[in-house]
C-alpha positions as a Markdown table, in Angstrom:
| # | Residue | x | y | z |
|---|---|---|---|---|
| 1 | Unk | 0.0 | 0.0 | 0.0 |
| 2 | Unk | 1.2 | 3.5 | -1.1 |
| 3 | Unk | 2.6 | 6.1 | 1.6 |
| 4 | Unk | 0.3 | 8.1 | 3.3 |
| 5 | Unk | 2.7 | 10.8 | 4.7 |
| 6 | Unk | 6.3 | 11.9 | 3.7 |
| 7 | Unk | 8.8 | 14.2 | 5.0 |
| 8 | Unk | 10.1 | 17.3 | 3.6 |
| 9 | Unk | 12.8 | 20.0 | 4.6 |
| 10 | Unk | 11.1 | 23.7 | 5.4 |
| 11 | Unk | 12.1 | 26.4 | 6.6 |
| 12 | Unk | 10.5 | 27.9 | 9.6 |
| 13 | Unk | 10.1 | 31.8 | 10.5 |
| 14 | Unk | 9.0 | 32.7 | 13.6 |
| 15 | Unk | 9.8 | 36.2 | 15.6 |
| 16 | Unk | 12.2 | 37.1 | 13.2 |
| 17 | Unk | 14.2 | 34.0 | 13.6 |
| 18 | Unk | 14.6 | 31.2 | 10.1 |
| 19 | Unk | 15.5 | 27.8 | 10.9 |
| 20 | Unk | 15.7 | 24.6 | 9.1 |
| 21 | Unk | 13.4 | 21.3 | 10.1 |
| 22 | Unk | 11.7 | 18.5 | 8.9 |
| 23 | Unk | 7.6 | 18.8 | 8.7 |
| 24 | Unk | 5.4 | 15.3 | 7.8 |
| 25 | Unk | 3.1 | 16.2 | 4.7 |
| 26 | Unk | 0.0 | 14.1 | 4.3 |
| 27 | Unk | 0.2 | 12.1 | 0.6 |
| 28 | Unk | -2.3 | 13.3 | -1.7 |
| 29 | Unk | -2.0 | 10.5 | -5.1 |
| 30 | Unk | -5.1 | 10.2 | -7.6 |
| 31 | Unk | -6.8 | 6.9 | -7.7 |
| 32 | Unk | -8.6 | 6.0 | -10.9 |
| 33 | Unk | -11.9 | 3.9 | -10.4 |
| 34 | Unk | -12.6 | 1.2 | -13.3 |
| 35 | Unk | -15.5 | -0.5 | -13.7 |
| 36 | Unk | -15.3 | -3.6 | -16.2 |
| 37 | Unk | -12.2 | -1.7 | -17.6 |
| 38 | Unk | -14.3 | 1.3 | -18.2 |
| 39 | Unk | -12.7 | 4.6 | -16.6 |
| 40 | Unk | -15.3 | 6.1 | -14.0 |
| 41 | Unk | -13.7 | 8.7 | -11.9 |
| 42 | Unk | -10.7 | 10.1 | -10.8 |
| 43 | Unk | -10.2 | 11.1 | -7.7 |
| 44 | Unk | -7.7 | 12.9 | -5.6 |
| 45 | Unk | -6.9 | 10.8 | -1.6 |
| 46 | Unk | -4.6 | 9.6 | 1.0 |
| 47 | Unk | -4.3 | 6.0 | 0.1 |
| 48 | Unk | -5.2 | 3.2 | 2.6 |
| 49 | Unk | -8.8 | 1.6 | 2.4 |
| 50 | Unk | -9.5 | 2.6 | -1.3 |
| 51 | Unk | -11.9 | -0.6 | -1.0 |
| 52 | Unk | -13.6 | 1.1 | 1.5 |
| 53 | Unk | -13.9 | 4.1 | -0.6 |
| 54 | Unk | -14.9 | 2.6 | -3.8 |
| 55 | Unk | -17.6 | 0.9 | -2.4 |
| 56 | Unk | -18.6 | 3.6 | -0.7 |
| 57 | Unk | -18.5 | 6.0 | -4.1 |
| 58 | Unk | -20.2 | 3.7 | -6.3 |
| 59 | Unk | -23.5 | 3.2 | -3.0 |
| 60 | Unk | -23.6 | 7.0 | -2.9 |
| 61 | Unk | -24.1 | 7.2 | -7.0 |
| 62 | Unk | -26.9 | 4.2 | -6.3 |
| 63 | Unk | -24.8 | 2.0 | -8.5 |
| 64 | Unk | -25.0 | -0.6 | -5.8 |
| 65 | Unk | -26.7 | -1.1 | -2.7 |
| 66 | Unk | -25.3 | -3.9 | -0.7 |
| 67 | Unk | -22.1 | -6.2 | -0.9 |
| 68 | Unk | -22.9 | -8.7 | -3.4 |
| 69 | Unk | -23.0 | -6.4 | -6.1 |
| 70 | Unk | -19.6 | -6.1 | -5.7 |
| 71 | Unk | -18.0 | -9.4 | -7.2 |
| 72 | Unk | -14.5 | -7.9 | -7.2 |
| 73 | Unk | -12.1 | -5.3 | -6.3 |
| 74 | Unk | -8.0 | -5.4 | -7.6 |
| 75 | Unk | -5.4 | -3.2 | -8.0 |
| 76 | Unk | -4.2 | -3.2 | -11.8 |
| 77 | Unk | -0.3 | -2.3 | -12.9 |
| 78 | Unk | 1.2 | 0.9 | -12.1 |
| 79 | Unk | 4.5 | 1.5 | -11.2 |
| 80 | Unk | 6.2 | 4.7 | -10.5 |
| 81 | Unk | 9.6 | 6.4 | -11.4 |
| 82 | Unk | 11.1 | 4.0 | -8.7 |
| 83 | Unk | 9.6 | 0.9 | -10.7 |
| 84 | Unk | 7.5 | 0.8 | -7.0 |
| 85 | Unk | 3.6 | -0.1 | -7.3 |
| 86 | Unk | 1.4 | 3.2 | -6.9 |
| 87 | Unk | -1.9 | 1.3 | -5.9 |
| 88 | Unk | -3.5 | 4.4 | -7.5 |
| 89 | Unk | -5.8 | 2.1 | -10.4 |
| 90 | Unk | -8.6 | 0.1 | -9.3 |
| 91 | Unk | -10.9 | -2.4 | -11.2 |
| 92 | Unk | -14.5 | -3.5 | -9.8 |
| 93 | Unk | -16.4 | -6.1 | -11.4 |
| 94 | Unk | -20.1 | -5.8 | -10.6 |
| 95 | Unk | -22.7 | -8.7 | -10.3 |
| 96 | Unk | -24.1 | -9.3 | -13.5 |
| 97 | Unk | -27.7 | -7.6 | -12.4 |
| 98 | Unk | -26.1 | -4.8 | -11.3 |
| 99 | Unk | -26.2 | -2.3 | -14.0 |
| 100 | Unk | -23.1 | -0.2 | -15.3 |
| 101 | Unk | -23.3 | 3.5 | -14.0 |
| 102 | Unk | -24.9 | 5.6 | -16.2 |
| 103 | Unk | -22.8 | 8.1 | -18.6 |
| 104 | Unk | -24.7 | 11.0 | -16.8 |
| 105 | Unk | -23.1 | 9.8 | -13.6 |
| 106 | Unk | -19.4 | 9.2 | -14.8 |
| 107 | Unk | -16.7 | 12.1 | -14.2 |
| 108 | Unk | -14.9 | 13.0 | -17.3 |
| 109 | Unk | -12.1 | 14.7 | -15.3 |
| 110 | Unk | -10.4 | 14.8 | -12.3 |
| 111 | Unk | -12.4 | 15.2 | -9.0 |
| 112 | Unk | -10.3 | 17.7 | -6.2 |
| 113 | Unk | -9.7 | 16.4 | -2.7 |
| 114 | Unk | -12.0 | 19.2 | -2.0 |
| 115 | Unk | -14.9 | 18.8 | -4.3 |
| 116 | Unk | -16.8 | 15.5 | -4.5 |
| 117 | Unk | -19.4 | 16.6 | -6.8 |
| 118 | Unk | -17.6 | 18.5 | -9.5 |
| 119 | Unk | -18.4 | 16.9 | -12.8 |
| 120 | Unk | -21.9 | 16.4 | -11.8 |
| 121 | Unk | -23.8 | 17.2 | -16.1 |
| 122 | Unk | -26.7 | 19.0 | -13.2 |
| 123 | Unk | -27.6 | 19.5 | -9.7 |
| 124 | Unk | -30.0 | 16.5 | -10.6 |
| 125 | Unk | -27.9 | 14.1 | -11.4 |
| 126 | Unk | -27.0 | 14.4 | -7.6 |
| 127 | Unk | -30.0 | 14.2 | -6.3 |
| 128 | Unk | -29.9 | 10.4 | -6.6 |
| 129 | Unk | -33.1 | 7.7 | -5.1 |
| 130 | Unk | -32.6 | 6.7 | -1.3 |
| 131 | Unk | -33.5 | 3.5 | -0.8 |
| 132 | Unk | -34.4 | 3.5 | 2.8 |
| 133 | Unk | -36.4 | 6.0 | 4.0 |
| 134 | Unk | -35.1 | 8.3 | 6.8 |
| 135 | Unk | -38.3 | 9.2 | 8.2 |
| 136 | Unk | -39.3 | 5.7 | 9.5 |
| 137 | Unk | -35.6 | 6.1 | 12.0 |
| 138 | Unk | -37.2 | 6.7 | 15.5 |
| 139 | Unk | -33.7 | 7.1 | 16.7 |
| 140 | Unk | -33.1 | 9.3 | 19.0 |
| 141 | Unk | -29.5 | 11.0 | 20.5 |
| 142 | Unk | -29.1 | 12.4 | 23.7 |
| 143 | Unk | -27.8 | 16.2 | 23.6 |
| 144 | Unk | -24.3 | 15.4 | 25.6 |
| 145 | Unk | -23.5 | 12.6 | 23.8 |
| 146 | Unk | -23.9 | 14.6 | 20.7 |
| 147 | Unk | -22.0 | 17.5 | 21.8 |
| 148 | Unk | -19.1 | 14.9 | 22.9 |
| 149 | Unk | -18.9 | 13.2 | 19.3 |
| 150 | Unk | -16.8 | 15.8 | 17.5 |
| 151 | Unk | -14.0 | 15.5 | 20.2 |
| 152 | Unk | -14.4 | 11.8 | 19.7 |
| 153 | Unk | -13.4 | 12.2 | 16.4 |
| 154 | Unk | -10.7 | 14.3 | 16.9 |
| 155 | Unk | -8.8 | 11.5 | 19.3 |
| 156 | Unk | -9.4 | 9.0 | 16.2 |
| 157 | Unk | -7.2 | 11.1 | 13.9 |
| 158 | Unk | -3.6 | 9.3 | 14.0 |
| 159 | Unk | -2.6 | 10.9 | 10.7 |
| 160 | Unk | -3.8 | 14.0 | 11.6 |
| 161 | Unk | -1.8 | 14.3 | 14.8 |
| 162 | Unk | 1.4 | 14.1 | 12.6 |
| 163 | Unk | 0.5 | 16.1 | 9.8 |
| 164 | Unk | -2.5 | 18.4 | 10.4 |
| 165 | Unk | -3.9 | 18.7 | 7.0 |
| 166 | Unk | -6.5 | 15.6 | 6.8 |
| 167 | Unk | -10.3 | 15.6 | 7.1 |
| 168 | Unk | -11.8 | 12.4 | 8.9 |
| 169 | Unk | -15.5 | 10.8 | 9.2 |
| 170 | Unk | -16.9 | 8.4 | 12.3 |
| 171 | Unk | -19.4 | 6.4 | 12.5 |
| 172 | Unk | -20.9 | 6.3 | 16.4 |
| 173 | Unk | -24.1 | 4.7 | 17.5 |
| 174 | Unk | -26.9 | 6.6 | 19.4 |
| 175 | Unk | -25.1 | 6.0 | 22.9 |
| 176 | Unk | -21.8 | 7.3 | 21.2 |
| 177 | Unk | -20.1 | 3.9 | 21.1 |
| 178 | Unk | -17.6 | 4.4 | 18.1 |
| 179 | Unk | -17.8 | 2.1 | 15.4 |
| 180 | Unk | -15.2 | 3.3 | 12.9 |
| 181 | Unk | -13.3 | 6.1 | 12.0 |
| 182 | Unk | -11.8 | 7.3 | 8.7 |
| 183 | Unk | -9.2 | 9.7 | 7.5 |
| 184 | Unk | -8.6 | 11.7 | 4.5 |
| 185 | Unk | -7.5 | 14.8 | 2.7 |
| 186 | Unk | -10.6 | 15.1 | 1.3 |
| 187 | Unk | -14.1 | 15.4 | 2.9 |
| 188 | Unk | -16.1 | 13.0 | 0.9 |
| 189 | Unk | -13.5 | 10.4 | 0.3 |
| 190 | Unk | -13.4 | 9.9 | 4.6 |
| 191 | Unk | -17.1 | 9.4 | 4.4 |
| 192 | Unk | -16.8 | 6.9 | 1.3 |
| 193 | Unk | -14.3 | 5.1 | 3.5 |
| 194 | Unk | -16.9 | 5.4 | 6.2 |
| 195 | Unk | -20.2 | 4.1 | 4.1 |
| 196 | Unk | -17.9 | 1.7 | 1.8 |
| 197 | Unk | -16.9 | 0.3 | 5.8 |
| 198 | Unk | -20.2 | -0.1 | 6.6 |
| 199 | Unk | -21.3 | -1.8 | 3.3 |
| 200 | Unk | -19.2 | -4.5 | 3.3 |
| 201 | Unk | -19.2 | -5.2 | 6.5 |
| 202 | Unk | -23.2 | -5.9 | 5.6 |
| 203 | Unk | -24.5 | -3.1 | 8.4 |
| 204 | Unk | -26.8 | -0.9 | 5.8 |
| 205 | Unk | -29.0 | 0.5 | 6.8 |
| 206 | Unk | -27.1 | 2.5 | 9.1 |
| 207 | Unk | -30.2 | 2.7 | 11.5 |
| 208 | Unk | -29.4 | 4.1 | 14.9 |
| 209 | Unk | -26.2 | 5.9 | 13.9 |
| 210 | Unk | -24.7 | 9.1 | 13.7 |
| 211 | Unk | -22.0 | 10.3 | 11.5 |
| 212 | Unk | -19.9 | 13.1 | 12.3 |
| 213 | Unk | -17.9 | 14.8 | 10.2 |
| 214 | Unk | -15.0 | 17.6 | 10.3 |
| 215 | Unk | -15.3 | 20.7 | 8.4 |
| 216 | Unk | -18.3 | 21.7 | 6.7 |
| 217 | Unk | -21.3 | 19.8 | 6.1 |
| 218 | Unk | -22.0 | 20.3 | 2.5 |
| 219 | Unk | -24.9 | 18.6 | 0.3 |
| 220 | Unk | -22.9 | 15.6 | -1.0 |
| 221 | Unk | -22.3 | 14.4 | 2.9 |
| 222 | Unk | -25.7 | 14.9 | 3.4 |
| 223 | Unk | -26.5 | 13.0 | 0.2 |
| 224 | Unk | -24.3 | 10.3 | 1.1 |
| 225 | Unk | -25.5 | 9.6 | 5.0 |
| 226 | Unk | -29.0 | 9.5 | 3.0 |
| 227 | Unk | -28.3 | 6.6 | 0.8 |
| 228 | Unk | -26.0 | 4.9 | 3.4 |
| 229 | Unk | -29.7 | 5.1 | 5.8 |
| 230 | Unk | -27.9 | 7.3 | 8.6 |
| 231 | Unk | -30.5 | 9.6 | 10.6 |
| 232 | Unk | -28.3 | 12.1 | 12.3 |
| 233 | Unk | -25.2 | 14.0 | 10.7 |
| 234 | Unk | -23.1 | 16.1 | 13.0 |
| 235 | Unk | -20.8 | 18.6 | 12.0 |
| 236 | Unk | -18.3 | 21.0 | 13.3 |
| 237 | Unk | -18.9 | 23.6 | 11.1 |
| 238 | Unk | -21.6 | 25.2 | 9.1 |
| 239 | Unk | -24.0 | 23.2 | 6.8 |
| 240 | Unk | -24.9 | 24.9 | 2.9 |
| 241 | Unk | -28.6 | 26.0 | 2.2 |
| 242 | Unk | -28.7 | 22.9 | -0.1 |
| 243 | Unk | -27.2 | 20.1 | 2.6 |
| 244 | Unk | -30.0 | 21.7 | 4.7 |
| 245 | Unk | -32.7 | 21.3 | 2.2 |
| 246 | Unk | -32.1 | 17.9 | 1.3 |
| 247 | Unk | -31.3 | 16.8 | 5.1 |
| 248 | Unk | -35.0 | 18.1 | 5.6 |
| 249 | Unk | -36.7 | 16.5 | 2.5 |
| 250 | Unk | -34.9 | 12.9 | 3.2 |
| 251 | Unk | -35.6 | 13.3 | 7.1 |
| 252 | Unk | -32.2 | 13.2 | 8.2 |
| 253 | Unk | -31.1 | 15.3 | 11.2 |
| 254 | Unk | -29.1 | 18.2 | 10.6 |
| 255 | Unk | -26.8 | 19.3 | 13.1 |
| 256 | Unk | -24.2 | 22.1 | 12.7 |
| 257 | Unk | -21.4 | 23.9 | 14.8 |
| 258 | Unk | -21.5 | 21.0 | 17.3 |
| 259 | Unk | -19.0 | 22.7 | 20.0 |
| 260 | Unk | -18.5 | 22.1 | 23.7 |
| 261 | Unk | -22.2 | 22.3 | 24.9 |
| 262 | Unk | -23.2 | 23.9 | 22.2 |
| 263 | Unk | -25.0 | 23.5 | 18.2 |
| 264 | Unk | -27.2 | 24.3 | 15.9 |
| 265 | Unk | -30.1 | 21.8 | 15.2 |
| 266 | Unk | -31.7 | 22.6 | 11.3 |
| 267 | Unk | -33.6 | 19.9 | 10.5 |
| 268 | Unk | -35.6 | 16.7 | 12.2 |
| 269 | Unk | -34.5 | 18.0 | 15.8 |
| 270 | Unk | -37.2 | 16.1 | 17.5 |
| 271 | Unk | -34.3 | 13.0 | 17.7 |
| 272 | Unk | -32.0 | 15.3 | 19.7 |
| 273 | Unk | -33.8 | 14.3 | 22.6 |
C-alpha cells in the first residue's frame, strides 16, 4: 500500500528567527476507479482503504446497494519512477444484475480532494433515489452525547496528529459507542471510506447511527448519510442552504457547529432528545 505521509525539509520563521526542520506532509495521489475496464472517476486521496472508498462512491451514485454487487475489487499495474507499485488504479467487477453506471453519472475529469461533486452534467444528477427511508428512524440522541462526538473524532485522527492537514469521518451509534473512523484529505472520500466500511461489512441501513464529520457539512455528505440510511449527521462547522434542504426532504437530522455544549439543530431535531 502507497505512503500516506512523507517528510520534507522547510524552513520555519517565527519572531524574526529562520530555521531549518523537517515537517510530515500528508500524501495526496489520484486513484482512478474502473469498472469492467471502463474509466469512472478520478479522484484525488490519501491511500489506505481505497476498497472502502470505492464501495462507498459507487453506493452513494446508487450504483449498488449492498455487498454482493460487488463481485470484485483489484489493483491493476502501475509502477512509479522507482519501478515501486502506486496502488492508484482500481478495477471493480459488478454482479451481473447490477447495471453499469450511467454516462450521466461518470466524471470525465479529475475530482479535487475538496470537491466530491464536481463533474456532476446538473444538480439532478446528484439528487440520486434513497433506498431507505429516513423518516421511519425513530432514533433518537441524547444532547451530551452529541456534543461529545466531535471530540471523539478528533482523538481517532492518528494521521492528523502528525501532519495536520486531513479531514476524517466516524461512525458512532446513538449512545456514542464508536464504530469506525476514517481519515482523508478530502471530505467526501473519509465518508466513502466510512459508508464503503459499513457496506461490506453488511451493516446498511445505518439505523441508529450518527456520523460526524469535520469541516463543513456540504450537500454531497448529506446525500451520502441519506443513501448509506444514517438519521443524524453532525458537523463541526456550518452546513450549505442545499445540505439543509435535502437533510430536511430525506428526514435526516441536521446538526451544525457542534461545539462544547453547544449546536445548531436545522432539520428533524425532534431525535435530539
Amino acid at each position: 500500500m502507497g505512503r500516506v505521509t512523507v517528510r520534507r525539509k522547510t524552513t520555519r520563521l517565527a519572531s524574526g528567527e529562520r530555521t531549518s526542520r523537517i515537517d510530515t506532509l500528508v500524501v495526496e495521489e489520484p486513484l482512478e476507479l474502473r469498472v469492467a475496464g471502463d474509466s469512472l472517476q478520478v479522484t484525488m486521496r490519501t491511500p489506505g482503504d481505497d476498497f472502502d472508498l470505492a464501495a462507498g462512491f459507487l453506493l452513494s451514485e446508487g450504483v449498488i446497494t449492498k455487498p454482493a454487487d460487488i463481485v470484485s475489487m483489484r489493483y491493476c499495474a502501475g509502477v512509479d519512477a522507482d519501478g515501486e507499485q502506486t496502488y492508484n488504479l482500481l478495477d471493480i467487477a459488478l454482479a451481473a444484475n447490477v447495471a453499469p453506471p450511467i454516462k450521466a453519472a461518470k466524471r470525465n475529469f479529475t475530482v479535487t480532494s475538496a470537491c466530491g461533486v464536481c463533474g456532476k452534467d446538473s444538480l439532478e444528477d446528484v439528487r440520486t433515489k434513497a433506498i431507505w427511508d429516513l423518516s421511519e428512524d425513530a432514533t433518537t440522541v441524547d444532547p451530551e452525547v452529541l456534543a461529545d462526538l466531535p471530540a471523539r473524532l478528533r482523538k481517532s485522527q492518528k494521521i492528523f496528529d502528525k501532519t495536520g492537514g486531513l479531514h476524517a469521518a466516524a461512525l458512532f451509534t446513538a449512545d456514542g459507542e464508536l464504530l469506525t473512523a476514517k481519515e482523508d484529505v478530502g471530505r467526501h472520500n473519509a465518508v466513502d471510506k466510512v459508508v464503503g466500511w459499513a457496506l461490506q461489512q453488511g451493516r446498511l441501513p445505518l439505523r441508529g447511527t450518527v456520523l460526524a464529520v469535520s469541516g463543513r457539512a456540504s450537500f454531497e455528505l448529506v446525500q451520502k448519510a441519506v443513501m448509506a440510511g444514517i438519521p443524524v449527521l453532525a458537523s463541526v462547522s456550518a452546513p450549505s442552504s442545499l445540505a439543509a434542504d435535502l437533510a430536511d426532504e430525506s428526514g435526516l437530522t441536521l446538526a451544525g457547529f457542534v461545539r462544547g455544549d453547544t449546536m445548531n439543530l436545522y432539520t428533524h431535531d425532534g431525535r435530539v432528545a
